[in-house]
mmCIF file of C-alpha atoms and ligand atoms in Angstrom:
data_model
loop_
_atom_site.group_PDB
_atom_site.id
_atom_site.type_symbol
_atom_site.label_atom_id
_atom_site.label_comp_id
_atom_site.label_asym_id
_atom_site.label_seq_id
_atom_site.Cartn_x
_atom_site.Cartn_y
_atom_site.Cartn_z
ATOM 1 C CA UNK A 1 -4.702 220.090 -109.960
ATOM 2 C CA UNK A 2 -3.372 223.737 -110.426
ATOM 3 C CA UNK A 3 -0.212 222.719 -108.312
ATOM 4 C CA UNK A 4 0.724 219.855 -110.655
ATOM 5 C CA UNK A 5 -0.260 223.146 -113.846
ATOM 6 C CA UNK A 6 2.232 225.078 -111.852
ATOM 7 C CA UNK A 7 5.252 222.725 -111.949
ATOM 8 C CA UNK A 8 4.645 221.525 -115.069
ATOM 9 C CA UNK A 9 8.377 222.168 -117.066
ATOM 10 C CA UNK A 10 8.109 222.178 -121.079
ATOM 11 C CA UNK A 11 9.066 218.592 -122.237
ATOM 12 C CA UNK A 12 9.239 217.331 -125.422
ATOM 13 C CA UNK A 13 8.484 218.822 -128.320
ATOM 14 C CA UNK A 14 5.321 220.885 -129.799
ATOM 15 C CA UNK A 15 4.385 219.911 -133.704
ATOM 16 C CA UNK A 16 1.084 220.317 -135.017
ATOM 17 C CA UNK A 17 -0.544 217.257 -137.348
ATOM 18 C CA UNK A 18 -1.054 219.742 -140.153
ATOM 19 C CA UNK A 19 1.772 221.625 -141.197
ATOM 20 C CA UNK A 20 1.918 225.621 -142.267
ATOM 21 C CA UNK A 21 2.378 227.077 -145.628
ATOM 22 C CA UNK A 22 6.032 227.413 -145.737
ATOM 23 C CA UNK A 23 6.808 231.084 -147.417
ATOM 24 C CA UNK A 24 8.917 230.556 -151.200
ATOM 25 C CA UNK A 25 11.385 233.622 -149.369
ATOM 26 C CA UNK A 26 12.485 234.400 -145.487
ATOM 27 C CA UNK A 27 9.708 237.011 -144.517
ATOM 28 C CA UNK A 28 11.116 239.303 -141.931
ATOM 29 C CA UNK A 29 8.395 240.794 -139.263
ATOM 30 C CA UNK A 30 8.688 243.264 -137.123
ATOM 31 C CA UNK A 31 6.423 243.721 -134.294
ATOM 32 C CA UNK A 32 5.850 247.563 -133.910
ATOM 33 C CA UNK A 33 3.707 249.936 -131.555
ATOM 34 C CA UNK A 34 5.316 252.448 -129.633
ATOM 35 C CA UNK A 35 1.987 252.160 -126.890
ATOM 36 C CA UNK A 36 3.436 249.908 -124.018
ATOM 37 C CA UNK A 37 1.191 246.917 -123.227
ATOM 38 C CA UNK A 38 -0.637 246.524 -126.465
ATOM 39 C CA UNK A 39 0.241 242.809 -127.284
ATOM 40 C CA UNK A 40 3.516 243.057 -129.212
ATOM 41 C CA UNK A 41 5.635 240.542 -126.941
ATOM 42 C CA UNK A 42 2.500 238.417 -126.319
ATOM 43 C CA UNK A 43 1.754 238.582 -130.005
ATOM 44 C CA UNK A 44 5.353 237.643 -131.112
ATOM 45 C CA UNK A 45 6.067 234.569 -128.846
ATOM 46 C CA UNK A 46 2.919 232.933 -129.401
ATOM 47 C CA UNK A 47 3.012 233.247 -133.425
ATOM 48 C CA UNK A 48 6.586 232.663 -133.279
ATOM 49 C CA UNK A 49 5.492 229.293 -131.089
ATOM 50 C CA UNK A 50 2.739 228.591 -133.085
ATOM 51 C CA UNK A 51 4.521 228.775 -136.393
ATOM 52 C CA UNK A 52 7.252 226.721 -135.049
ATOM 53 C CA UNK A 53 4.761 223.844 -134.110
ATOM 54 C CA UNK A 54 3.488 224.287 -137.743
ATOM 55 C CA UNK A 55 6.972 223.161 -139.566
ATOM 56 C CA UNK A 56 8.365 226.439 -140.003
ATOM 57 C CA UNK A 57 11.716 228.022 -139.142
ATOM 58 C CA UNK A 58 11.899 230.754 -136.721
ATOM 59 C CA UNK A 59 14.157 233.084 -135.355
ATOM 60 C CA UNK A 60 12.827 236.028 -132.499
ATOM 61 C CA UNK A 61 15.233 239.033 -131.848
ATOM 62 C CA UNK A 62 13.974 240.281 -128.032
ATOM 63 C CA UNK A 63 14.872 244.225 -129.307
ATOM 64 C CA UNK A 64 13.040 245.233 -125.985
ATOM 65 C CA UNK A 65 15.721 246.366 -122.597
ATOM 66 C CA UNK A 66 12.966 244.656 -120.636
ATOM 67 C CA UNK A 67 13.282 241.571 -122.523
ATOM 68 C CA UNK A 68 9.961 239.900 -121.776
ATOM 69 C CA UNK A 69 9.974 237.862 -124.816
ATOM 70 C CA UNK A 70 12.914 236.523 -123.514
ATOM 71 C CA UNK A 71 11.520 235.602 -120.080
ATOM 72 C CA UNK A 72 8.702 233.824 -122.307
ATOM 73 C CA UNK A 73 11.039 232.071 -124.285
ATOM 74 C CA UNK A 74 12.554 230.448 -120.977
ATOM 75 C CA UNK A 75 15.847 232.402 -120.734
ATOM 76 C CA UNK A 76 16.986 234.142 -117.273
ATOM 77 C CA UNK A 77 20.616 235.138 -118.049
ATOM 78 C CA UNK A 78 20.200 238.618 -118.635
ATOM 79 C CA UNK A 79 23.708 239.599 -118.247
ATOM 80 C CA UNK A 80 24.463 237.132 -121.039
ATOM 81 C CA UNK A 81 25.610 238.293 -124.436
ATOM 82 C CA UNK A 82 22.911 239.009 -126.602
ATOM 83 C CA UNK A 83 21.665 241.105 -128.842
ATOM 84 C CA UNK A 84 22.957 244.388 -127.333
ATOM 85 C CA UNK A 85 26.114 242.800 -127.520
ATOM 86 C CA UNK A 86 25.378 242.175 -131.362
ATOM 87 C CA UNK A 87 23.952 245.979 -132.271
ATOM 88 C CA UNK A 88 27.303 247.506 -131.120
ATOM 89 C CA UNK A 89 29.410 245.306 -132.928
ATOM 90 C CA UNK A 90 31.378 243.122 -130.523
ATOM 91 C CA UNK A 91 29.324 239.725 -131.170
ATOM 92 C CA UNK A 92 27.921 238.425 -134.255
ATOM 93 C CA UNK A 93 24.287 236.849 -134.406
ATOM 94 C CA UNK A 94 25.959 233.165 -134.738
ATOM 95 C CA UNK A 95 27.765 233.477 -131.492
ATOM 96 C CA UNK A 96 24.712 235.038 -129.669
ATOM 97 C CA UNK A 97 21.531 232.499 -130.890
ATOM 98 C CA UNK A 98 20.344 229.970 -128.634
ATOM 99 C CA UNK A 99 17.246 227.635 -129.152
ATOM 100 C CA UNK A 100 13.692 227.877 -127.512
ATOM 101 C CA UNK A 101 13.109 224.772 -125.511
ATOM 102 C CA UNK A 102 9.928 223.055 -126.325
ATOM 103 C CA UNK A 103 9.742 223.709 -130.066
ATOM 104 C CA UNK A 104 10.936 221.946 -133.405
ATOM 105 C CA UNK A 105 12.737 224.851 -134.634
ATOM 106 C CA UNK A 106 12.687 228.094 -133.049
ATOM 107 C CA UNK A 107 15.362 229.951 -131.997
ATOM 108 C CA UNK A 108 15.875 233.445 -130.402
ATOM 109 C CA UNK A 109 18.531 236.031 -129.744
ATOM 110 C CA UNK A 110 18.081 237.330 -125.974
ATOM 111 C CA UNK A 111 17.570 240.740 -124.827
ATOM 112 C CA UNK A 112 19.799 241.662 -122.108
ATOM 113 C CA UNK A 113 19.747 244.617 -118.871
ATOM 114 C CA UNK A 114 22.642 246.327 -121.124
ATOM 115 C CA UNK A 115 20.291 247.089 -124.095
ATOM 116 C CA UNK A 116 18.659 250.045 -122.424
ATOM 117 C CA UNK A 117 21.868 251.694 -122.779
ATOM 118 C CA UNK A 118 21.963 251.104 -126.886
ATOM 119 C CA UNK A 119 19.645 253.751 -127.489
ATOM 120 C CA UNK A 120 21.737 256.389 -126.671
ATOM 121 C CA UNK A 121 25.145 254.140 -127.639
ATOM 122 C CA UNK A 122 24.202 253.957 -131.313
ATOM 123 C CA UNK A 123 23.473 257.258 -131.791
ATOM 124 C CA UNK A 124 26.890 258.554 -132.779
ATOM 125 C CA UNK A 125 27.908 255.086 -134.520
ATOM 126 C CA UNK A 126 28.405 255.103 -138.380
ATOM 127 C CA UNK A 127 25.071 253.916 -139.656
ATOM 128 C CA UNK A 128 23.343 253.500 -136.788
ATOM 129 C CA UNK A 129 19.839 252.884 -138.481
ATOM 130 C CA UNK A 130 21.232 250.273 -140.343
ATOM 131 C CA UNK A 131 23.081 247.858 -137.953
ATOM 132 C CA UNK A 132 20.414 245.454 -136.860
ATOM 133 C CA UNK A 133 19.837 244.930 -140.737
ATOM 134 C CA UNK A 134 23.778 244.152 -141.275
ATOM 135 C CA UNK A 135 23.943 241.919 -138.301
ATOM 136 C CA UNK A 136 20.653 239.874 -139.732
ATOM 137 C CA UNK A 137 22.094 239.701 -143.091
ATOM 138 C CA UNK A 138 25.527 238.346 -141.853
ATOM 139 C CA UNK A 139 23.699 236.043 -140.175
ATOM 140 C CA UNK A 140 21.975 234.484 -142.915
ATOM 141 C CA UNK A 141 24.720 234.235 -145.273
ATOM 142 C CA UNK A 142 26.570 232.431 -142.449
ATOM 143 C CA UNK A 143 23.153 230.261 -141.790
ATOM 144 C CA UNK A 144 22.873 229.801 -145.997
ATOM 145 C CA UNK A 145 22.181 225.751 -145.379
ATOM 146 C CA UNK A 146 19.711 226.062 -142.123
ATOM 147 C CA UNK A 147 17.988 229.097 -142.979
ATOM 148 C CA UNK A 148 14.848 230.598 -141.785
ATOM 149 C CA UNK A 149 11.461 230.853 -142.814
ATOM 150 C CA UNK A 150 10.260 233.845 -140.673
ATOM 151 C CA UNK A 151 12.088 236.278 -138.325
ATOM 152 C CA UNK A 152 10.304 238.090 -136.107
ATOM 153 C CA UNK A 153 11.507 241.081 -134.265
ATOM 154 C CA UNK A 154 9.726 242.390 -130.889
ATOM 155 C CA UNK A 155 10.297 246.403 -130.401
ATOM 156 C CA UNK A 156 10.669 248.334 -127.234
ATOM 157 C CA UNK A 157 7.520 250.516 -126.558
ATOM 158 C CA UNK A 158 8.759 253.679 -127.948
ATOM 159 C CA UNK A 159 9.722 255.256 -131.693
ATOM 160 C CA UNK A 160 13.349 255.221 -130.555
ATOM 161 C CA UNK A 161 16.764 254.398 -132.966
ATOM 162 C CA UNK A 162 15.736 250.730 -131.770
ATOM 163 C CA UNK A 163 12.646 250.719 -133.439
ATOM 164 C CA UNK A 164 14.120 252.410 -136.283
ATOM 165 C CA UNK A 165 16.462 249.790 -136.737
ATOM 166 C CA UNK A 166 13.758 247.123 -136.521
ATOM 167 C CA UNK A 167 11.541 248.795 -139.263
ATOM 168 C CA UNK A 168 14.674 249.453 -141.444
ATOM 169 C CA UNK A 169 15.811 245.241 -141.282
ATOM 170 C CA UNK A 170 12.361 244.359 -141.886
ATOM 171 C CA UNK A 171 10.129 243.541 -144.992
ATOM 172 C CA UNK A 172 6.954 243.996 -142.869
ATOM 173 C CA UNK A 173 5.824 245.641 -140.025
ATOM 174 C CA UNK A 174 2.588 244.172 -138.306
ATOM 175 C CA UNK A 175 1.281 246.233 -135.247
ATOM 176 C CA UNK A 176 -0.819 244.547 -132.466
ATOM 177 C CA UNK A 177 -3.780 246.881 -131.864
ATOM 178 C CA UNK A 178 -5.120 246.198 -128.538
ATOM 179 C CA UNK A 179 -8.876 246.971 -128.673
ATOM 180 C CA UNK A 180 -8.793 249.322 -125.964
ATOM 181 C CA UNK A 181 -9.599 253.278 -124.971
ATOM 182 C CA UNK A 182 -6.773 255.249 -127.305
ATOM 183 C CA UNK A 183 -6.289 252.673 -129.439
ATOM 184 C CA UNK A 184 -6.057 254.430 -132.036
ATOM 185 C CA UNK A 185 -4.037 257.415 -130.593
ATOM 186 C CA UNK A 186 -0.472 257.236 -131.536
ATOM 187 C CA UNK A 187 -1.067 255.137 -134.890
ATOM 188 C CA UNK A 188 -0.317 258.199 -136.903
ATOM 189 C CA UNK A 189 2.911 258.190 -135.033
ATOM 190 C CA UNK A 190 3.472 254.755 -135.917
ATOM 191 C CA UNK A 191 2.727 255.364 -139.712
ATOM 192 C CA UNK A 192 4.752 258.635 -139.818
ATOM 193 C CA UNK A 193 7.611 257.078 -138.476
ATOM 194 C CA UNK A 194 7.022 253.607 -140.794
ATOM 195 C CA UNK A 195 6.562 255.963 -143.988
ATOM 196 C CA UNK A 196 10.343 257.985 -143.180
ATOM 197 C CA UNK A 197 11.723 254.422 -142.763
ATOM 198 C CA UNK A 198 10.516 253.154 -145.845
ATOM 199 C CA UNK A 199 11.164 256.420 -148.096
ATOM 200 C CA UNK A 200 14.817 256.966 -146.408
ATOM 201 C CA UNK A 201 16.097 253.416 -145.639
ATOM 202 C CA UNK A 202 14.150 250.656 -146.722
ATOM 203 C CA UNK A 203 11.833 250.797 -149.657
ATOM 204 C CA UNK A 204 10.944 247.384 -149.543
ATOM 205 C CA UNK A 205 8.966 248.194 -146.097
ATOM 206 C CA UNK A 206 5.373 247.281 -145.630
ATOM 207 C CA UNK A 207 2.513 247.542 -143.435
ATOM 208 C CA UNK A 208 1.493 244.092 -143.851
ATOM 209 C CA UNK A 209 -0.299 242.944 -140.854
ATOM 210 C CA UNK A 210 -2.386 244.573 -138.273
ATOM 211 C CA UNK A 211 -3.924 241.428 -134.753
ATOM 212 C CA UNK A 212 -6.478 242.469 -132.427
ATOM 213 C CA UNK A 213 -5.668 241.945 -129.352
ATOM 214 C CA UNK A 214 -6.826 241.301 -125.808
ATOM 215 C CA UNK A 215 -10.444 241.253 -127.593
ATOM 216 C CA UNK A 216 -13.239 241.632 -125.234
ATOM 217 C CA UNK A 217 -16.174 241.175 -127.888
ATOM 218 C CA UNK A 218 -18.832 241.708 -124.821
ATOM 219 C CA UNK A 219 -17.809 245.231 -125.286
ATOM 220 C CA UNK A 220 -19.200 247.756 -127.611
ATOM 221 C CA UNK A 221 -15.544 250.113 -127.764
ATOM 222 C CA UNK A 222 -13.599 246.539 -128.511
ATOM 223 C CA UNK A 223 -16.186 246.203 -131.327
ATOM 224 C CA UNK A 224 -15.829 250.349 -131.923
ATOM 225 C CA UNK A 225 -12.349 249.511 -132.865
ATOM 226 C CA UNK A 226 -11.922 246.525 -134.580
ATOM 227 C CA UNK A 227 -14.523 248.043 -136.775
ATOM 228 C CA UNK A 228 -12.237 251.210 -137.405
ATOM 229 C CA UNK A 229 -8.872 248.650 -137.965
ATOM 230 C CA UNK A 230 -11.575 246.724 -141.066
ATOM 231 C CA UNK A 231 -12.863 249.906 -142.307
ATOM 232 C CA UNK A 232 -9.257 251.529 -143.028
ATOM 233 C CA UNK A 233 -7.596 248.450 -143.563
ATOM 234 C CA UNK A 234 -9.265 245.441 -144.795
ATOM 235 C CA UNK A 235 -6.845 243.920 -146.347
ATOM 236 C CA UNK A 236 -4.150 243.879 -143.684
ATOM 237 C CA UNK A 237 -6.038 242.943 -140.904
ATOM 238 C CA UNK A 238 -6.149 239.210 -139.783
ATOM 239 C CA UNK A 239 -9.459 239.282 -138.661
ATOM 240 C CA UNK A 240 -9.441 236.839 -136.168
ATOM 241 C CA UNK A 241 -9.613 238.883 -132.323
ATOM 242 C CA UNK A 242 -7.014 237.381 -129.998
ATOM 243 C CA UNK A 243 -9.646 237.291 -127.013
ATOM 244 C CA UNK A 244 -8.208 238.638 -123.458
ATOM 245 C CA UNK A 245 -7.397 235.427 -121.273
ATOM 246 C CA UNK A 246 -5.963 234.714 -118.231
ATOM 247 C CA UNK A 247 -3.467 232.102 -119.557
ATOM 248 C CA UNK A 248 -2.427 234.019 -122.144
ATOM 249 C CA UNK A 249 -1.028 236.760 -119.368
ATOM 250 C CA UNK A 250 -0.089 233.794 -116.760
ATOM 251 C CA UNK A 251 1.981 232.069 -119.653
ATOM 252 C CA UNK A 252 5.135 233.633 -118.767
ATOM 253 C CA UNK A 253 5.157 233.956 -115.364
ATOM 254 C CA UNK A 254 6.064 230.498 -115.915
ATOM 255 C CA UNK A 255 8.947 231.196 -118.444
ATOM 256 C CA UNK A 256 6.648 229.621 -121.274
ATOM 257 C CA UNK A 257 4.364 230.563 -123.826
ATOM 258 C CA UNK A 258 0.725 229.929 -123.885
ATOM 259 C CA UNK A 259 1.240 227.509 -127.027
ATOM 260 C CA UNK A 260 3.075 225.265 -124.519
ATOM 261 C CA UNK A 261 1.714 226.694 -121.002
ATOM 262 C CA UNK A 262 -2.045 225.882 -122.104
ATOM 263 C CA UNK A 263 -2.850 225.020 -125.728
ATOM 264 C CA UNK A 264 -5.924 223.832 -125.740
ATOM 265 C CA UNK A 265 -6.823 227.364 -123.592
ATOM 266 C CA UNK A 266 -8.893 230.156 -126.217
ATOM 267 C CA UNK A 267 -5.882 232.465 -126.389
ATOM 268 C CA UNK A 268 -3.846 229.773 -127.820
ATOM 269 C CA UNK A 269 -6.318 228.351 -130.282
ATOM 270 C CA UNK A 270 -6.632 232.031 -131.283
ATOM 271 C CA UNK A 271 -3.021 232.932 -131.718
ATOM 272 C CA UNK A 272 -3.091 229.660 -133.269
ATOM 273 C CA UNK A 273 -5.353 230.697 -136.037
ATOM 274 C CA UNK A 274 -3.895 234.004 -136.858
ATOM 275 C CA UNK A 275 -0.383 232.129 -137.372
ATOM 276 C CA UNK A 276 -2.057 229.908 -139.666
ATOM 277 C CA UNK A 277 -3.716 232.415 -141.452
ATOM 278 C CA UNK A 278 -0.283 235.057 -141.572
ATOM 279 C CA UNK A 279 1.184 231.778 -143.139
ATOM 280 C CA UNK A 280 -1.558 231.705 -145.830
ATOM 281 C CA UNK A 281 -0.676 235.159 -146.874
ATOM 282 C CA UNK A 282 2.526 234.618 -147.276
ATOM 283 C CA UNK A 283 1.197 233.912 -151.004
ATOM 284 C CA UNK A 284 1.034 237.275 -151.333
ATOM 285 C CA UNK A 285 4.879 238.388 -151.205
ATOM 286 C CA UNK A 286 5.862 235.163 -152.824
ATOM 287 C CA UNK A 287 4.252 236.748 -155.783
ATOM 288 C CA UNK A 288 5.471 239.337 -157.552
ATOM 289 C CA UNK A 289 2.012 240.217 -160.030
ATOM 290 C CA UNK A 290 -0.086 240.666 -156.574
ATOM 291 C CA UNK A 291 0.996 242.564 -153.607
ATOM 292 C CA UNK A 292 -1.963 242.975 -150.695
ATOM 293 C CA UNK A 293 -0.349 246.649 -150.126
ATOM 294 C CA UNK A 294 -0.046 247.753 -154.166
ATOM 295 C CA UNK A 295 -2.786 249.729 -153.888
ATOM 296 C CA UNK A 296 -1.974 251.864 -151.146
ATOM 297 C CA UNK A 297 1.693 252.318 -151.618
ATOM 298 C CA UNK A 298 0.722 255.371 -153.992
ATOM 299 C CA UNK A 299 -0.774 256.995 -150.655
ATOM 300 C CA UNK A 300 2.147 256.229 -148.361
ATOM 301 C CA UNK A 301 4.794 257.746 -151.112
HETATM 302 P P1 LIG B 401 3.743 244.939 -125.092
HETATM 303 O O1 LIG B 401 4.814 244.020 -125.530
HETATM 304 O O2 LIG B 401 3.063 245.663 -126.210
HETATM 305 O O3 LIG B 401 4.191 245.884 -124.017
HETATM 306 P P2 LIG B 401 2.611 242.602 -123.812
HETATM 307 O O4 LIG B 401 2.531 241.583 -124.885
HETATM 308 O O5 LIG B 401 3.734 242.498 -122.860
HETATM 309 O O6 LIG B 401 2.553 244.063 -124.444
HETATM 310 O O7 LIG B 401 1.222 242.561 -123.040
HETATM 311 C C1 LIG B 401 0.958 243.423 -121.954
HETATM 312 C C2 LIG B 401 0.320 242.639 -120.817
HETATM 313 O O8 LIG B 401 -0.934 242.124 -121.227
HETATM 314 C C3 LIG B 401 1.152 241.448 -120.400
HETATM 315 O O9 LIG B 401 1.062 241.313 -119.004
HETATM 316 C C4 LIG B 401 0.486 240.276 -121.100
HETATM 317 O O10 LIG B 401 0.660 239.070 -120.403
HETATM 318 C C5 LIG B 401 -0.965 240.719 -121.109
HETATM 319 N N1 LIG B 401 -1.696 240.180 -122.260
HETATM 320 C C6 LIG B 401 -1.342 240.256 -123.566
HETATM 321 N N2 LIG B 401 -2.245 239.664 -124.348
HETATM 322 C C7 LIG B 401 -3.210 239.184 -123.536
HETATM 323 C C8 LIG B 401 -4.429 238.463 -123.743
HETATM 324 N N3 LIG B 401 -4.850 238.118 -124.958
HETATM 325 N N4 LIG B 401 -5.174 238.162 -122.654
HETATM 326 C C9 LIG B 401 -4.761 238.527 -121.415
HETATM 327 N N5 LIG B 401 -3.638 239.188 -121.152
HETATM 328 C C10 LIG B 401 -2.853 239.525 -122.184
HETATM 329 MG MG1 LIG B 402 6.862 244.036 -125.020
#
């Protein structure tokens, strides 16, 4: 039985019966935390997946040099163009796309070995905060009849020009909080660098969305700081714990995500729920009378 798991290639295609709110505009995500091994590639597949199944539109830019949401979304060319390729100006987003296997309509821009090098690249380019935010909008102009419904953009594990250029082509940033010893520790980074972003190069910025991750609710520090994420932040938290589960972190050592890897598994059912709900909110920045972050913007300013 686990041999015939093991072999098991994605085939077909993944839909859900009931579809997901589709969002009136594109919302742009991008998945920040500058811990390593907090959830952010985990959390951005498997919503990306999950949404997909749901009806919607997605696009993933792999903004991490180790390119694990790449290996999750199937692809092993690394030395392919990609989105390295697209930050330095040589390929557009059009040339570099490709489409996830296994899902209506998802489709992802590839991380490749050369992006480790872009960090210290851009940094004497014209603009260089601003280029992943050109690149995206090119994109969608030349995309204007098969648009998207949600982008989502995985970040490297550090506070780097990357990241900055992530935060600064976004609308929202969500940050995976894994519910762990020093969880908390470095989210004042986070928000320092998220506030300079939003007050330099993009005002529309917001912190819109904060997942729990690798939940282990048989522990009193998970509880410790999920409690600490409700108290500060009720509003932006999705309040549905990702649990920790072995598919979830044996997904892509079969070049897969748990959505199609195991979906019936609790991680996926999980990350299946907080898509569904991230969907729902998408009310909330279809509107422009109520905005879940209006009240704190006066604080972050
Ligand atoms: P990051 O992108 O923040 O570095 P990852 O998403 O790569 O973090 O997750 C770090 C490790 O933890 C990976 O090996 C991943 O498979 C594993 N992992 C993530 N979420 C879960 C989960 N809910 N249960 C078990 N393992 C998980
Ligand atoms: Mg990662």
């Amino acid at each position: 039985m686990g041999g015939s798991r093991e072999t098991r290639a994605v085939i077909g295609t993944r839909r859900l019966k009931e579809a997901m709110d589709r969002p009136t505009n594109l919302r742009i995500i991008t998945v920040a935390n500058q811990k390593g091994g907090v959830g952010k590639t985990t959390t951005t597949v498997n919503l990306a997946a999950a949404l997909s199944m749901g009806g919607l539109r997605i696009l993933v830019i792999d903004l991490d040099p180790q390119g694990n949401a790449s290996t999750a979304f199937g692809s092993e060319r690394r030395e392919n163009p990609g989105i390295y390729e697209v930050l330095l100006g040589e390929k557009t987003m059009a040339e570099c796309v490709q489409r996830v296997k296994g899902f209506p309509s998802l489709e992802c821009i590839y991380s490749n070995t050369a992006l480790a090098q872009a960090e210290i690249e851009l940094v004497p380019m014209v603009a260089r905060e601003m280029r992943l935010k050109e690149a995206i909008e090119e994109f969608i102009a030349v995309r204007a009849a098969e648009s998207f419904d949600y982008i989502f953009i995985d970040c490297p594990p550090s506070l780097g020009l990357l990241t900055i250029n992530a935060l600064t082509a976004a609308k929202e940033m969500l940050v995976p909080i894994q519910c762990e010893y020093y969880a908390l520790e470095g989210l004042s980074q986070l928000l320092k660098i998220f506030e300079l972003v939003k007050k330099r190069l993009n005002p529309e910025l917001k912190l819109s969305t904060f997942v729990l991750t690798m939940f282990d609710g048989r522990t009193r520090l998970a509880n410790d700081v999920a409690d600490e994420i409700r108290k500060h932040y009720p509003d932006e938290l999705i309040d549905i714990p990702i649990p920790r589960a072995v598919r979830v972190s044996e997904a892509p050592g079969f070049n897969q995500t748990v959505m199609t890897y195991d979906a019936s598994s609790p991680g996926a059912i999980a990350y299946m729920l907080v898509a569904r709900e991230l969907a729902k909110r998408a009310k909330a920045f279809d509107s422009n009378v109520v905005s879940i972050n209006y009240k704190r913007e006066g604080e972050i300013a």
